[in-house]
PDB file of C-alpha atoms in Angstrom:
ATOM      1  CA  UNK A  31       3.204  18.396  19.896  1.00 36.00           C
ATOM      2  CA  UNK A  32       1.658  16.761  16.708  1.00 56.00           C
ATOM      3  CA  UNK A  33       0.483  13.143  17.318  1.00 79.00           C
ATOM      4  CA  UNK A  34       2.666  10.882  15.704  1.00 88.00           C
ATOM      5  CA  UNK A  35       1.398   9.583  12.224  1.00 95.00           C
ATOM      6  CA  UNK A  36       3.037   6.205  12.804  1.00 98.00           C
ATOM      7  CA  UNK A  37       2.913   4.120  15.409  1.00 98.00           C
ATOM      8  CA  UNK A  38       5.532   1.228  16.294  1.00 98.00           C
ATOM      9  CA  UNK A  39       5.267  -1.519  18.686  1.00 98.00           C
ATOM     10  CA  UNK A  40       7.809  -4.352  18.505  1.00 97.00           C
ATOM     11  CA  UNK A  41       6.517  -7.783  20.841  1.00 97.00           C
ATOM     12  CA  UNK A  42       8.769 -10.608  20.780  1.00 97.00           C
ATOM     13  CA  UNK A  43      10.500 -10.480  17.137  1.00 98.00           C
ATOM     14  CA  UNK A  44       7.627  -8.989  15.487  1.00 98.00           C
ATOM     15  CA  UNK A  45       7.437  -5.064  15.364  1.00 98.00           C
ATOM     16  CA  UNK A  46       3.809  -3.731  14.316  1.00 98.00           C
ATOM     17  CA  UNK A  47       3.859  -1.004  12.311  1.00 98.00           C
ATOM     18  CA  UNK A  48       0.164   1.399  12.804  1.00 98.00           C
ATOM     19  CA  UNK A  49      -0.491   4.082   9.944  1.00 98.00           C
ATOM     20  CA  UNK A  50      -2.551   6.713  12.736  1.00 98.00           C
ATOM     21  CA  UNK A  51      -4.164   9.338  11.060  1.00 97.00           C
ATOM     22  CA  UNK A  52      -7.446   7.714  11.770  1.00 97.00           C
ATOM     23  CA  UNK A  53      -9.683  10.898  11.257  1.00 96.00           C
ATOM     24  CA  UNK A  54      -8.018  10.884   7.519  1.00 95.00           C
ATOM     25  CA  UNK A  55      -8.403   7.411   6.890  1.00 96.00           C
ATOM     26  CA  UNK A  56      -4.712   6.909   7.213  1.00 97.00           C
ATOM     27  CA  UNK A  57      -4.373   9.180   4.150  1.00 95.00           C
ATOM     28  CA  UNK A  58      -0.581   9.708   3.100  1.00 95.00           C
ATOM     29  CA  UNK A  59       0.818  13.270   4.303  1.00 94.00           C
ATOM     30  CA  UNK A  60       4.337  13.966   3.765  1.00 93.00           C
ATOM     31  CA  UNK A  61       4.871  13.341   7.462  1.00 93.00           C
ATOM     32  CA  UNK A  62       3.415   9.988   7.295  1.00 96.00           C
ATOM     33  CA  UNK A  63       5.513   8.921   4.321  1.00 95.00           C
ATOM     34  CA  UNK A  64       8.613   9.983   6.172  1.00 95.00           C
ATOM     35  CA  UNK A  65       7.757   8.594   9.853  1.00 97.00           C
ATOM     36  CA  UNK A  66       6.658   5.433   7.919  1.00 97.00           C
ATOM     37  CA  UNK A  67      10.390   5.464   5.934  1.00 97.00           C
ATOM     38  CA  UNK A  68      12.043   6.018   9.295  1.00 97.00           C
ATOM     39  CA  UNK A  69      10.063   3.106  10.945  1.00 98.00           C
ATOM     40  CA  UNK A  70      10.758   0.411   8.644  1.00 98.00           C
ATOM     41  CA  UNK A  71      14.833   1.584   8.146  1.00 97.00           C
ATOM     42  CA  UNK A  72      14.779   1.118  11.843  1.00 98.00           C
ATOM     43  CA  UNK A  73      13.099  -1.616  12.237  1.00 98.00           C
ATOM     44  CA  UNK A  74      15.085  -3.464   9.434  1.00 98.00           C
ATOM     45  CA  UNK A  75      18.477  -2.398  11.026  1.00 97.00           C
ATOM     46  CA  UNK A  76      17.281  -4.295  14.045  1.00 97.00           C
ATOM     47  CA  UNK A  77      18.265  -7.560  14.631  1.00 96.00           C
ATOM     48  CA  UNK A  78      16.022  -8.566  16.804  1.00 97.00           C
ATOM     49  CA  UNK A  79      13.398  -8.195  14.600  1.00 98.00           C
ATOM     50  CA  UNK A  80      12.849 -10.866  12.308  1.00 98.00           C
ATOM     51  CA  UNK A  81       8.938  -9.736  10.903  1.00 98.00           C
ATOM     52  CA  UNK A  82       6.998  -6.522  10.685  1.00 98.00           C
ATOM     53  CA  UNK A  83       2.900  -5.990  10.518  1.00 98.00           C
ATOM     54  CA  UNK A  84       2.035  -3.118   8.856  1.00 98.00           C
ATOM     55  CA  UNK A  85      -1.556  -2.428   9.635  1.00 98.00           C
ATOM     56  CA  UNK A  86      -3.677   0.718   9.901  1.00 98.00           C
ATOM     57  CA  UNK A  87      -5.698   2.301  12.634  1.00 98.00           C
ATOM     58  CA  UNK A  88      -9.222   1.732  12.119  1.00 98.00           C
ATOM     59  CA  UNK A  89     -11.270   2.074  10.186  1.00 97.00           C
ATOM     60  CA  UNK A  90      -8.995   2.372   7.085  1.00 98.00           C
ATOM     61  CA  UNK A  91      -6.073   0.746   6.202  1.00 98.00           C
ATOM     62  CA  UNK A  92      -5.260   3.967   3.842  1.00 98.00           C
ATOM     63  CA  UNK A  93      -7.094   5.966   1.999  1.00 95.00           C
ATOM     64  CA  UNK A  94      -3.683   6.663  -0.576  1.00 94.00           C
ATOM     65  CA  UNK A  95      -2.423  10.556  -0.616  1.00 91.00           C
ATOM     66  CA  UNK A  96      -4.118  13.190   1.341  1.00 90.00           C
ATOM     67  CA  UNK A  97      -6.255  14.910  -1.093  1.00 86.00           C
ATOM     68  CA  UNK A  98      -5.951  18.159   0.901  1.00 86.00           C
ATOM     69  CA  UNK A  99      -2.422  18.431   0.940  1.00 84.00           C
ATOM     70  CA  UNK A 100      -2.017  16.710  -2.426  1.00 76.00           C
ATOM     71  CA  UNK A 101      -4.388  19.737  -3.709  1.00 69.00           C
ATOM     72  CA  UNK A 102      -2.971  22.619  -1.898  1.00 75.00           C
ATOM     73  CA  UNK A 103       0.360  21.899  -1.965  1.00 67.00           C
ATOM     74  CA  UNK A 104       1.403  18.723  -3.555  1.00 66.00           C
ATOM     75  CA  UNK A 105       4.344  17.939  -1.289  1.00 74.00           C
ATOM     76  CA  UNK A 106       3.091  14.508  -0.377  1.00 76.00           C
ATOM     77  CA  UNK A 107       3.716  13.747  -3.725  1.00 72.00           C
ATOM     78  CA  UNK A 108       7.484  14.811  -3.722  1.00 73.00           C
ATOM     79  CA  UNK A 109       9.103  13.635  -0.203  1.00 79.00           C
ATOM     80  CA  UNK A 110      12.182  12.732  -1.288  1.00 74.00           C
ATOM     81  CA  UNK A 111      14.576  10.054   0.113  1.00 87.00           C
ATOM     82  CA  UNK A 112      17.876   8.996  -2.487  1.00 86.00           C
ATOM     83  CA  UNK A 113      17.751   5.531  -0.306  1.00 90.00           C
ATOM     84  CA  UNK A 114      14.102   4.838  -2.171  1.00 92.00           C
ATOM     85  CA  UNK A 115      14.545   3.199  -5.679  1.00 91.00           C
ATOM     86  CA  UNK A 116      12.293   4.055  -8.200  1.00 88.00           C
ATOM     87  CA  UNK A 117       8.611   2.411  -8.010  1.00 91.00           C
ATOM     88  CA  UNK A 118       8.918   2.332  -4.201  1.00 94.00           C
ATOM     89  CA  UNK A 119       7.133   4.112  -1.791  1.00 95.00           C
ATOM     90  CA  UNK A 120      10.214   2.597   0.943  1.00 97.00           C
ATOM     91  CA  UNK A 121      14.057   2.075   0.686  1.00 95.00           C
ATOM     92  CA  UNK A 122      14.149  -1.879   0.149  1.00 95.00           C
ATOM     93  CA  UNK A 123      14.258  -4.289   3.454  1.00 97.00           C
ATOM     94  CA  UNK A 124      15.327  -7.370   4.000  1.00 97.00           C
ATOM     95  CA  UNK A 125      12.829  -8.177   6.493  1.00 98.00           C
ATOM     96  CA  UNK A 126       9.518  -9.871   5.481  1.00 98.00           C
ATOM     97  CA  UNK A 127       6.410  -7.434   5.743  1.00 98.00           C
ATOM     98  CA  UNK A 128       2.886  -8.954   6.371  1.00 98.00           C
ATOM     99  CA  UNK A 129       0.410  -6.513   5.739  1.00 98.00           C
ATOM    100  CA  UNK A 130      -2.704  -6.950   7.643  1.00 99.00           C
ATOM    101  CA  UNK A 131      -5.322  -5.064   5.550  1.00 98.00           C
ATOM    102  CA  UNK A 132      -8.131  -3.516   8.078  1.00 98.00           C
ATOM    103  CA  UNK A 133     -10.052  -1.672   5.947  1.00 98.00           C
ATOM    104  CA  UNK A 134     -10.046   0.373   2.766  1.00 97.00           C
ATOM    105  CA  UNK A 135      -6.850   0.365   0.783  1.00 98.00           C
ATOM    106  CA  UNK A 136      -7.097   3.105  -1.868  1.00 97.00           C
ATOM    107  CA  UNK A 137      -4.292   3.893  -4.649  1.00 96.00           C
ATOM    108  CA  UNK A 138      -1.244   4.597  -2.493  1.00 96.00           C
ATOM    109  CA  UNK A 139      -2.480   2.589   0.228  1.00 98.00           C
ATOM    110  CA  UNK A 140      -3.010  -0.264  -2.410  1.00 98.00           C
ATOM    111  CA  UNK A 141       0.579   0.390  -3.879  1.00 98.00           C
ATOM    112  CA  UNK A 142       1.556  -0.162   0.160  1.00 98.00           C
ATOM    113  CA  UNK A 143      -0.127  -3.030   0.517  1.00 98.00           C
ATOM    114  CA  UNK A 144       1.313  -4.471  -2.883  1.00 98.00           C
ATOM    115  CA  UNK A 145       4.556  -3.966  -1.463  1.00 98.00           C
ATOM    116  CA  UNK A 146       4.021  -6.522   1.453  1.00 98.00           C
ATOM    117  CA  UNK A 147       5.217  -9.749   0.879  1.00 98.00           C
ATOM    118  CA  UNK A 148       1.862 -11.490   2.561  1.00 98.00           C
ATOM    119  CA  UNK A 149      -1.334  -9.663   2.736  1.00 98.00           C
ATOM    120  CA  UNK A 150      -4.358 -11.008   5.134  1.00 98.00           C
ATOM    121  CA  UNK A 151      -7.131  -8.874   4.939  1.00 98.00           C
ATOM    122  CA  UNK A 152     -10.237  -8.100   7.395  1.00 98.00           C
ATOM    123  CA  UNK A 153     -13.375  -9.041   5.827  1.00 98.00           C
ATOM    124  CA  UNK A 154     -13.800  -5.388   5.834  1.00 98.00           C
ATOM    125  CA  UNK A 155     -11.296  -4.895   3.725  1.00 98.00           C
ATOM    126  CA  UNK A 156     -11.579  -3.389   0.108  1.00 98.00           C
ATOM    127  CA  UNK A 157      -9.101  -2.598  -2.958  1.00 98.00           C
ATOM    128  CA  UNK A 158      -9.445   0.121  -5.107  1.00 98.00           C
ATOM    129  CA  UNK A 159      -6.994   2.038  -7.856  1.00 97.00           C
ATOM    130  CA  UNK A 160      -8.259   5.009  -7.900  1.00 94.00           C
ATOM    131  CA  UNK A 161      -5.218   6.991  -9.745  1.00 93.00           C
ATOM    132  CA  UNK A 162      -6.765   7.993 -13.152  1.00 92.00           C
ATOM    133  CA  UNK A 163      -9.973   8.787 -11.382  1.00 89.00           C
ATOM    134  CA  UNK A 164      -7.921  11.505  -9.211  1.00 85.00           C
ATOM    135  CA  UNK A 165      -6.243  12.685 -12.321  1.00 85.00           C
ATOM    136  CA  UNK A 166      -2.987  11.199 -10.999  1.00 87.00           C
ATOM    137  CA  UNK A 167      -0.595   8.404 -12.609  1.00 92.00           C
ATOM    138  CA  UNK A 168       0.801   5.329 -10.199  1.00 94.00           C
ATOM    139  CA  UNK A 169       4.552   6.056  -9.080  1.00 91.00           C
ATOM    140  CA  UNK A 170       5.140   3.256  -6.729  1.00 94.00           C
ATOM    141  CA  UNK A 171       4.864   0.141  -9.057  1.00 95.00           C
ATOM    142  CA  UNK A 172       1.351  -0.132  -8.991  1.00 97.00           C
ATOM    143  CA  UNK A 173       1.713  -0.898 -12.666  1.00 96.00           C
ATOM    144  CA  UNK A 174       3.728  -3.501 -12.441  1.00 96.00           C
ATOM    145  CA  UNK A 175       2.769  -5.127  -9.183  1.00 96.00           C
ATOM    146  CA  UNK A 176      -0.677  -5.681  -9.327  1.00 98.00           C
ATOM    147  CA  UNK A 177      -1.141  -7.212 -12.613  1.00 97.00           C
ATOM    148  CA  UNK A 178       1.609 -10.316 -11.009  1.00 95.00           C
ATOM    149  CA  UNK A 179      -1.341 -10.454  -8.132  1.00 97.00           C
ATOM    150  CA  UNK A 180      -4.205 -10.299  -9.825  1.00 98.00           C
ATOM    151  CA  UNK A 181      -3.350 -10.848 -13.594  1.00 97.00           C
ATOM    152  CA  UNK A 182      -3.970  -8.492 -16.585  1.00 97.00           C
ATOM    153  CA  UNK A 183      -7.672  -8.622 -16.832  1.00 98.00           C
ATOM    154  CA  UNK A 184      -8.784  -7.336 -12.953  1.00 98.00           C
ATOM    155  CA  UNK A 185      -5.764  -5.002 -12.996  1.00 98.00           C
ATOM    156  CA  UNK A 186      -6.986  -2.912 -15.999  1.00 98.00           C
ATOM    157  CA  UNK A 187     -10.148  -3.017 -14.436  1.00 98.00           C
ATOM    158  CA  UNK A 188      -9.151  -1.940 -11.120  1.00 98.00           C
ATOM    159  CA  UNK A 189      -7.497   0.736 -12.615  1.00 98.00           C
ATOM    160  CA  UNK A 190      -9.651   1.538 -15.498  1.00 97.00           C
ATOM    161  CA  UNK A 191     -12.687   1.596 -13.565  1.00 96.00           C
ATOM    162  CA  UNK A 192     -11.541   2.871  -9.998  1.00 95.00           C
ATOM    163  CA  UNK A 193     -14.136   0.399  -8.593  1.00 96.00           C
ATOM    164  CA  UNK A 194     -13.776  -1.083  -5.315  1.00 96.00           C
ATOM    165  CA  UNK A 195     -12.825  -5.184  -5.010  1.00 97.00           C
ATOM    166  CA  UNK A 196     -14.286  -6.701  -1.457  1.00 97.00           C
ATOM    167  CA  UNK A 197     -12.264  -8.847   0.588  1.00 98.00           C
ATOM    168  CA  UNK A 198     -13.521 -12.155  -0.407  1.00 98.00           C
ATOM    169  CA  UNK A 199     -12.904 -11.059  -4.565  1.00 98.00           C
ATOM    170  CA  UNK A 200      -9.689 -10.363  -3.237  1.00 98.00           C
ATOM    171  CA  UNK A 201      -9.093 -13.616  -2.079  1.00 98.00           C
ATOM    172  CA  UNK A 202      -9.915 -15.176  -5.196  1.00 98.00           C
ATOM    173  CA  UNK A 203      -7.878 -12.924  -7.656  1.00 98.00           C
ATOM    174  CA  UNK A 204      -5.017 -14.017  -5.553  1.00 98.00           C
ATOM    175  CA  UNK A 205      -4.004 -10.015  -4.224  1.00 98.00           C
ATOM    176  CA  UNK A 206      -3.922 -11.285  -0.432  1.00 98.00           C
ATOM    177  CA  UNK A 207      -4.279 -15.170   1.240  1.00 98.00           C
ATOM    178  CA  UNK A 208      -6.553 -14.893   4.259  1.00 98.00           C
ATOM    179  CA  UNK A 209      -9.226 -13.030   4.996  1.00 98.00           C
ATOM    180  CA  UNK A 210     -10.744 -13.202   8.907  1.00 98.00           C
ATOM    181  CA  UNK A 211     -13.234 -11.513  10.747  1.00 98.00           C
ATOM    182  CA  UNK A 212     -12.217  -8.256  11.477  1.00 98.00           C
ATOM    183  CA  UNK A 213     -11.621  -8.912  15.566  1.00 98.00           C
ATOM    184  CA  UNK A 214      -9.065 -11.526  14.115  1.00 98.00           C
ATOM    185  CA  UNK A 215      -6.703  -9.896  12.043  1.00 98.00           C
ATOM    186  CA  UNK A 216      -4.145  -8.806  13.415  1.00 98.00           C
ATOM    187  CA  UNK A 217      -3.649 -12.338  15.442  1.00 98.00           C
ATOM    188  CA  UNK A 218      -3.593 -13.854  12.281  1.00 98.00           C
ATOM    189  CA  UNK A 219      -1.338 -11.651  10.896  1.00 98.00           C
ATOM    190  CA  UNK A 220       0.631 -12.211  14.048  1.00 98.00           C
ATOM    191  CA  UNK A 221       0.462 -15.797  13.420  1.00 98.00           C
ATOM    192  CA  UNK A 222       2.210 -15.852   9.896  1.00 98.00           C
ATOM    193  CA  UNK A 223       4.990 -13.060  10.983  1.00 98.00           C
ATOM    194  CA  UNK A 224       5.572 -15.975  13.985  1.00 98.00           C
ATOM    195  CA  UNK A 225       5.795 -18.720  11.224  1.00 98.00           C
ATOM    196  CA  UNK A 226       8.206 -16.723   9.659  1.00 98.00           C
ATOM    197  CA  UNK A 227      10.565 -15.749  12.092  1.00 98.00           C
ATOM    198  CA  UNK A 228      10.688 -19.443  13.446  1.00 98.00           C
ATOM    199  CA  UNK A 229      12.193 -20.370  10.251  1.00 98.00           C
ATOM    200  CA  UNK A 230      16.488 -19.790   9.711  1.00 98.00           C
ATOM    201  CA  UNK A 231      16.696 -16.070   9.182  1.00 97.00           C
ATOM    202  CA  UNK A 232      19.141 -16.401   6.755  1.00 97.00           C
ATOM    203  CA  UNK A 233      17.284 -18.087   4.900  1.00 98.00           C
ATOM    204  CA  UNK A 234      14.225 -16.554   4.779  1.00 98.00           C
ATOM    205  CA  UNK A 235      16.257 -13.266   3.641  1.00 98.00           C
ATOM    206  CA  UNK A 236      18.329 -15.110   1.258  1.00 98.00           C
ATOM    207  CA  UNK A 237      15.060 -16.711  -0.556  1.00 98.00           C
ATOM    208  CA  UNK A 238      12.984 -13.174   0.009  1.00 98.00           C
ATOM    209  CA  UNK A 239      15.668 -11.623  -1.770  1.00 97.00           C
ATOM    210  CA  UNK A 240      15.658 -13.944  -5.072  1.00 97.00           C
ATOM    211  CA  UNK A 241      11.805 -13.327  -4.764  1.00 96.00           C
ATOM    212  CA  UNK A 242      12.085  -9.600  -5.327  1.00 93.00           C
ATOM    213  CA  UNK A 243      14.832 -10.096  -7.331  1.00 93.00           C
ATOM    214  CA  UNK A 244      12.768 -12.227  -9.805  1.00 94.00           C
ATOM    215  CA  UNK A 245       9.995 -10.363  -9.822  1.00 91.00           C
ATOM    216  CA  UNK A 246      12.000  -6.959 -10.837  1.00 88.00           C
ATOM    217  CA  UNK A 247      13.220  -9.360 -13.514  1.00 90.00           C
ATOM    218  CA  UNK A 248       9.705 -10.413 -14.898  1.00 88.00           C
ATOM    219  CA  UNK A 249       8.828  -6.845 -14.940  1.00 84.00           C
ATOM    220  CA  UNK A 250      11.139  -6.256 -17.976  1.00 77.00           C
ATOM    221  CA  UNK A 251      12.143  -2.665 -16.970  1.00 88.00           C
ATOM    222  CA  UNK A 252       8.478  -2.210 -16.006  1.00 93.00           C
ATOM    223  CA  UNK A 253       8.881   0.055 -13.455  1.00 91.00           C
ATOM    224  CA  UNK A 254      11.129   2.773 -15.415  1.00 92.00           C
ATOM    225  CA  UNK A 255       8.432   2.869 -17.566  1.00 94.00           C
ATOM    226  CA  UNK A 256       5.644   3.505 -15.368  1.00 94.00           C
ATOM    227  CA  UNK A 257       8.346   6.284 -13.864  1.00 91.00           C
ATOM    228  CA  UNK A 258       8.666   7.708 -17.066  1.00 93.00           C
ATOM    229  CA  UNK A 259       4.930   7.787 -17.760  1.00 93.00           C
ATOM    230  CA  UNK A 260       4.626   9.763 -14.611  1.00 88.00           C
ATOM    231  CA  UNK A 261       7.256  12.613 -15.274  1.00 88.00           C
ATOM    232  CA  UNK A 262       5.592  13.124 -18.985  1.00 90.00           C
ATOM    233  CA  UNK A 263       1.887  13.203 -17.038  1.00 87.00           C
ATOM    234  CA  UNK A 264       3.271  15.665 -14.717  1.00 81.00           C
ATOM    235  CA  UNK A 265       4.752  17.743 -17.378  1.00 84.00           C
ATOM    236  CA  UNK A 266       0.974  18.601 -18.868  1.00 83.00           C
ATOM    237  CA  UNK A 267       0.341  20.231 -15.834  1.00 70.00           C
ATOM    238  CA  UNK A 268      -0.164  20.690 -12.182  1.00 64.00           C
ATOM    239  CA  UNK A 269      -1.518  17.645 -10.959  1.00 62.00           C
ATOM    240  CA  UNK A 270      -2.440  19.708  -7.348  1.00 60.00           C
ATOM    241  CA  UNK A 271      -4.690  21.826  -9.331  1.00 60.00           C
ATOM    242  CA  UNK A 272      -6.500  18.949 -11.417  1.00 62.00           C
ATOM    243  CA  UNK A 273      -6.968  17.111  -8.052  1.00 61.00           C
ATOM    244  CA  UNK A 274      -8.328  20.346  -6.813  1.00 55.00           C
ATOM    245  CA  UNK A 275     -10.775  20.526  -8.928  1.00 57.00           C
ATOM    246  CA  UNK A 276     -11.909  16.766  -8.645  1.00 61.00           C
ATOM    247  CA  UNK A 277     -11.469  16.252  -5.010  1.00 56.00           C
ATOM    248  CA  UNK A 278     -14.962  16.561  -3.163  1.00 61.00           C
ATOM    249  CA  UNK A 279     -16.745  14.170  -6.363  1.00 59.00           C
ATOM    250  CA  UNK A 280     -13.726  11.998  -6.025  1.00 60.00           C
ATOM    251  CA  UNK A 281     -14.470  11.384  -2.011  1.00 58.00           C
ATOM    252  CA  UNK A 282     -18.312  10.981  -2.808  1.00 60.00           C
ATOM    253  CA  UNK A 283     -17.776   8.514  -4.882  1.00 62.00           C
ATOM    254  CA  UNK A 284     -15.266   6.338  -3.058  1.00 59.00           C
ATOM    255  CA  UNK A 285     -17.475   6.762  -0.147  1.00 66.00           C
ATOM    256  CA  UNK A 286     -20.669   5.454  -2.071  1.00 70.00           C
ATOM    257  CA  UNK A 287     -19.017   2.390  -3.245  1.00 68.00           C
ATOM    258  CA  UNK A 288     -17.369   1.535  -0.050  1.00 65.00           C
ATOM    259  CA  UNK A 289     -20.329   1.272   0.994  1.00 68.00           C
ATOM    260  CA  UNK A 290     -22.153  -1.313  -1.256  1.00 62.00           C
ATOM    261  CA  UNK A 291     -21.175  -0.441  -4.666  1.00 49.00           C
ATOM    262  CA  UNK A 292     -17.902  -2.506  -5.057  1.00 53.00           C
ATOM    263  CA  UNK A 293     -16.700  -4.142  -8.272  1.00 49.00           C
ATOM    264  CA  UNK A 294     -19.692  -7.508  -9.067  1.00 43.00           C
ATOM    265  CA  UNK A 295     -18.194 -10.541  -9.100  1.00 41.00           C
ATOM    266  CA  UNK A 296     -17.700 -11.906 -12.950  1.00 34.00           C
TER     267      UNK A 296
END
């Protein structure tokens, strides 16, 4: 039997959520995305969860779609689910998600971790958007999202450029609010899902929910666009074939600057 892809524990009122394709840097297969889906639905259903982690198995938070499979076949792009709105990779919860960044957190991993309400990050962590240097367009709000973290400026460079942002840059731009040694985070992400869940439960949900609600609202349609800008990139052409073609320089690349050649501070 395949090993699961996603891992759940639930301790207390605070279910951890593990991305486990460690030998694939938690890249996104179209069993992933669905386990993933299926986790958080269930978790959210529960009531006796009032918080969930979502963290990945070292040493990558996620490495965004499996090049392989997004190459070969291209079904990791297309995993359908009529529950998911547009410019999510998830149907929409009511529960808070802290993500606790562990490591790298690459253009579908990013778009993940922008959809947690509270990032803390590893001091390993790093942030890159690399979708135009794939030869793919953003899908999950990536668009909209990370310009309210980070502003305009570092978002068109993040995406623009495909360079990595360290943990500490991170910090500063405003995309996540702690970052710990690496031994530390999940306790500390464990610490602000208990903050939470101390707190009236109603309440949190009610004020979550005007959160997301605003934010849709400042996005001005945003995220229809950035669908729409998808469908017309797919219509030039197979994107499995153009990723194909790029994959292997994409990888070295990513690889070189994880390792030391992340975006300089300004």
């Amino acid at each position: 039997m395949e090993d699961a892809t996603v891992v759940v524990s639930t301790v207390g009122r605070i279910s951890t959520v593990t991305l486990n394709r460690p030998g694939a840097r938690n890249a996104i297969s179209s069993a992933l995305l669905r386990e993933l889906r299926a986790a958080f639905a269930d978790a959210d259903a529960n009531p006796e969860v009032g918080a969930i982690v979502l963290t990945g198995a070292d040493p990558a938070f996620c490495a965004g779609l499996d090049l392989n499979e997004l190459g070969n076949s291209g079904t990791n792009l297309r995993v359908a689910d009529r529950d998911v709105p547009v410019g999510q990779p998830w149907r929409t919860l009511s529960t808070p998600i802290i993500g606790a960044i562990n490591g790298a957190a690459v253009t579908g991993g990013l778009e993940f971790a922008l959809h947690c309400d509270i990032l803390v990050a590893s001091e390993r962590a790093r942030f890159a958007d690399t979708h135009a240097r794939i030869g793919v367009l953003p899908g999950w709000g990536l668009s909209v999202l990370l310009p309210l973290a980070v502003g305009r400026g570092m978002a068109r460079r993040m995406s623009l450029t495909g360079d990595y942002v360290p943990a500490d840059v991170a910090l500063r731009a405003g995309l996540v609010t702690e970052v710990v040694a690496h031994q530390e985070l999940l306790p500390a992400a464990r610490r602000v899902a208990e903050s939470v869940v101390s707190n009236d439960q109603d309440a949190v949900r009610a004020l979550l929910a005007s959160y997301r609600e605003i934010e849709l609202a400042l996005s001005s349609g945003g995220t229809e666009i950035e669908a729409r800008t998808a469908r017309e990139w797919l219509a030039r052409g197979d994107p499995s074939a153009r990723v194909a073609a790029r994959r292997d320089a994409v990888v070295a690349r990513g690889r070189a600057q994880y390792e030391g050649q992340s975006l300089p501070e300004k």
